[in-house]
Amino acid sequence: SFAYENNIANGRNVFSHDTFLEVLSCYGIVGFVLYFSVYWKIFVNAKLFIYGKKVGLFLFSMSLVIFLMESFSISFLSTYQVAILATSLNYLTEEKKNEKNSKIDINSNTK
């Protein structure tokens, strides 16, 4: 990674610039797509967060703030920010299951 190479060359552990460039320099295109697909899933399914419970709105808001701060910080090294994104994905998975189960219950009652 850039930080490791710079530490060897200059004796300082600094990062390339922001999350976008750091993920690209450390993990390449594949890592970049995998990392930012988390945001894609969250933002595409925003209605499940916003119109759901209050915790969903909180998780969506925090994910949005983390995404907006990507240009100024390196979020994938922050345990707190990664935990928020992981919790958001878990919430999204649970809400999709609940939505699917409620559709199945509605359909089974009409037969």
C-alpha atoms as a printed R data frame, in Angstrom:
    type eleno elety resid chain resno       x       y      z
1   ATOM     1    CA   SER     A     1   0.000   0.000  0.000
2   ATOM     2    CA   PHE     A     2   1.011   3.618 -0.382
3   ATOM     3    CA   ALA     A     3   1.351   4.122  3.391
4   ATOM     4    CA   TYR     A     4   3.695   1.143  3.717
5   ATOM     5    CA   GLU     A     5   5.855   2.184  0.750
6   ATOM     6    CA   ASN     A     6   6.056   5.775  2.002
7   ATOM     7    CA   ASN     A     7   7.026   4.540  5.466
8   ATOM     8    CA   ILE     A     8   9.920   2.596  3.947
9   ATOM     9    CA   ALA     A     9  11.049   5.506  1.733
10  ATOM    10    CA   ASN     A    10  10.494   8.467  4.085
11  ATOM    11    CA   GLY     A    11  10.041   6.966  7.543
12  ATOM    12    CA   ARG     A    12   6.502   8.341  7.876
13  ATOM    13    CA   ASN     A    13   3.259   6.416  7.758
14  ATOM    14    CA   VAL     A    14   1.003   8.717  5.711
15  ATOM    15    CA   PHE     A    15  -1.784   7.933  3.286
16  ATOM    16    CA   SER     A    16  -2.201   8.819 -0.371
17  ATOM    17    CA   HIS     A    17  -5.040  11.347 -0.011
18  ATOM    18    CA   ASP     A    18  -8.565  10.118  0.613
19  ATOM    19    CA   THR     A    19 -10.539   6.882  0.698
20  ATOM    20    CA   PHE     A    20 -11.084   6.745 -3.059
21  ATOM    21    CA   LEU     A    21  -7.375   6.943 -3.898
22  ATOM    22    CA   GLU     A    22  -6.285   4.878 -0.916
23  ATOM    23    CA   VAL     A    23  -8.601   1.984 -1.780
24  ATOM    24    CA   LEU     A    24  -7.488   2.169 -5.420
25  ATOM    25    CA   SER     A    25  -3.794   2.222 -4.518
26  ATOM    26    CA   CYS     A    26  -4.092  -0.562 -1.927
27  ATOM    27    CA   TYR     A    27  -6.671  -2.930 -3.396
28  ATOM    28    CA   GLY     A    28  -7.036  -1.941 -7.050
29  ATOM    29    CA   ILE     A    29 -10.210  -1.825 -9.115
30  ATOM    30    CA   VAL     A    30 -11.655  -5.008 -7.602
31  ATOM    31    CA   GLY     A    31 -11.244  -3.727 -4.036
32  ATOM    32    CA   PHE     A    32 -12.636  -0.336 -5.036
33  ATOM    33    CA   VAL     A    33 -15.769  -1.911 -6.535
34  ATOM    34    CA   LEU     A    34 -16.238  -4.239 -3.558
35  ATOM    35    CA   TYR     A    35 -15.824  -1.488 -0.961
36  ATOM    36    CA   PHE     A    36 -18.043   1.075 -2.646
37  ATOM    37    CA   SER     A    37 -20.719  -1.488 -3.544
38  ATOM    38    CA   VAL     A    38 -21.694  -1.222  0.137
39  ATOM    39    CA   TYR     A    39 -22.695   2.405 -0.412
40  ATOM    40    CA   TRP     A    40 -24.468   1.479 -3.635
41  ATOM    41    CA   LYS     A    41 -26.639  -1.097 -1.829
42  ATOM    42    CA   ILE     A    42 -27.462   1.363  0.941
43  ATOM    43    CA   PHE     A    43 -28.365   4.269 -1.344
44  ATOM    44    CA   VAL     A    44 -30.353   2.192 -3.851
45  ATOM    45    CA   ASN     A    45 -32.470   0.832 -0.993
46  ATOM    46    CA   ALA     A    46 -32.819   4.170  0.786
47  ATOM    47    CA   LYS     A    47 -36.604   3.847  1.068
48  ATOM    48    CA   LEU     A    48 -36.215   0.825  3.369
49  ATOM    49    CA   PHE     A    49 -34.109   2.963  5.695
50  ATOM    50    CA   ILE     A    50 -36.046   6.211  5.510
51  ATOM    51    CA   TYR     A    51 -39.596   4.866  5.744
52  ATOM    52    CA   GLY     A    52 -38.749   2.172  8.284
53  ATOM    53    CA   LYS     A    53 -37.853   2.472 11.917
54  ATOM    54    CA   LYS     A    54 -35.965   5.421 13.389
55  ATOM    55    CA   VAL     A    55 -32.814   3.339 13.666
56  ATOM    56    CA   GLY     A    56 -32.948   2.893  9.877
57  ATOM    57    CA   LEU     A    57 -33.047   6.631  9.350
58  ATOM    58    CA   PHE     A    58 -30.097   7.010 11.727
59  ATOM    59    CA   LEU     A    59 -28.057   4.342  9.901
60  ATOM    60    CA   PHE     A    60 -28.857   5.840  6.507
61  ATOM    61    CA   SER     A    61 -27.904   9.323  7.725
62  ATOM    62    CA   MET     A    62 -24.627   8.082  9.189
63  ATOM    63    CA   SER     A    63 -23.803   6.175  5.992
64  ATOM    64    CA   LEU     A    64 -24.498   9.302  3.959
65  ATOM    65    CA   VAL     A    65 -22.248  11.404  6.203
66  ATOM    66    CA   ILE     A    66 -19.463   8.815  5.994
67  ATOM    67    CA   PHE     A    67 -19.780   8.769  2.192
68  ATOM    68    CA   LEU     A    68 -19.677  12.564  1.979
69  ATOM    69    CA   MET     A    69 -16.555  12.600  4.156
70  ATOM    70    CA   GLU     A    70 -14.722  10.071  1.945
71  ATOM    71    CA   SER     A    71 -12.980  12.910  0.101
72  ATOM    72    CA   PHE     A    72 -11.499  14.212  3.362
73  ATOM    73    CA   SER     A    73 -10.732  11.078  5.352
74  ATOM    74    CA   ILE     A    74  -9.945   7.381  5.091
75  ATOM    75    CA   SER     A    75 -12.982   5.537  6.379
76  ATOM    76    CA   PHE     A    76 -12.040   1.928  5.667
77  ATOM    77    CA   LEU     A    77  -9.360   2.117  8.373
78  ATOM    78    CA   SER     A    78 -11.782   3.457 10.992
79  ATOM    79    CA   THR     A    79 -13.377   0.678 13.017
80  ATOM    80    CA   TYR     A    80 -16.313   2.917 13.958
81  ATOM    81    CA   GLN     A    81 -17.161   3.819 10.370
82  ATOM    82    CA   VAL     A    82 -16.804   0.264  9.111
83  ATOM    83    CA   ALA     A    83 -19.057  -0.896 11.967
84  ATOM    84    CA   ILE     A    84 -21.721   1.650 10.964
85  ATOM    85    CA   LEU     A    85 -21.594   0.474  7.340
86  ATOM    86    CA   ALA     A    86 -21.743  -3.194  8.383
87  ATOM    87    CA   THR     A    87 -24.687  -2.489 10.684
88  ATOM    88    CA   SER     A    88 -26.425  -0.663  7.842
89  ATOM    89    CA   LEU     A    89 -26.002  -3.673  5.563
90  ATOM    90    CA   ASN     A    90 -27.286  -5.975  8.305
91  ATOM    91    CA   TYR     A    91 -30.300  -3.709  8.832
92  ATOM    92    CA   LEU     A    92 -30.944  -3.692  5.084
93  ATOM    93    CA   THR     A    93 -30.821  -7.492  4.937
94  ATOM    94    CA   GLU     A    94 -33.255  -7.801  7.841
95  ATOM    95    CA   GLU     A    95 -35.665  -5.257  6.352
96  ATOM    96    CA   LYS     A    96 -35.634  -7.076  3.009
97  ATOM    97    CA   LYS     A    97 -36.424 -10.351  4.809
98  ATOM    98    CA   ASN     A    98 -39.277  -8.690  6.706
99  ATOM    99    CA   GLU     A    99 -40.628  -7.153  3.498
100 ATOM   100    CA   LYS     A   100 -40.461 -10.507  1.717
101 ATOM   101    CA   ASN     A   101 -42.158 -12.304  4.634
102 ATOM   102    CA   SER     A   102 -44.939  -9.732  4.814
103 ATOM   103    CA   LYS     A   103 -45.627 -10.189  1.085
104 ATOM   104    CA   ILE     A   104 -45.773 -13.950  1.539
105 ATOM   105    CA   ASP     A   105 -48.189 -13.560  4.498
106 ATOM   106    CA   ILE     A   106 -50.440 -11.263  2.484
107 ATOM   107    CA   ASN     A   107 -50.468 -13.652 -0.457
108 ATOM   108    CA   SER     A   108 -51.201 -16.685  1.757
109 ATOM   109    CA   ASN     A   109 -54.202 -14.908  3.349
110 ATOM   110    CA   THR     A   110 -55.812 -14.138 -0.012
111 ATOM   111    CA   LYS     A   111 -55.872 -17.778 -1.198
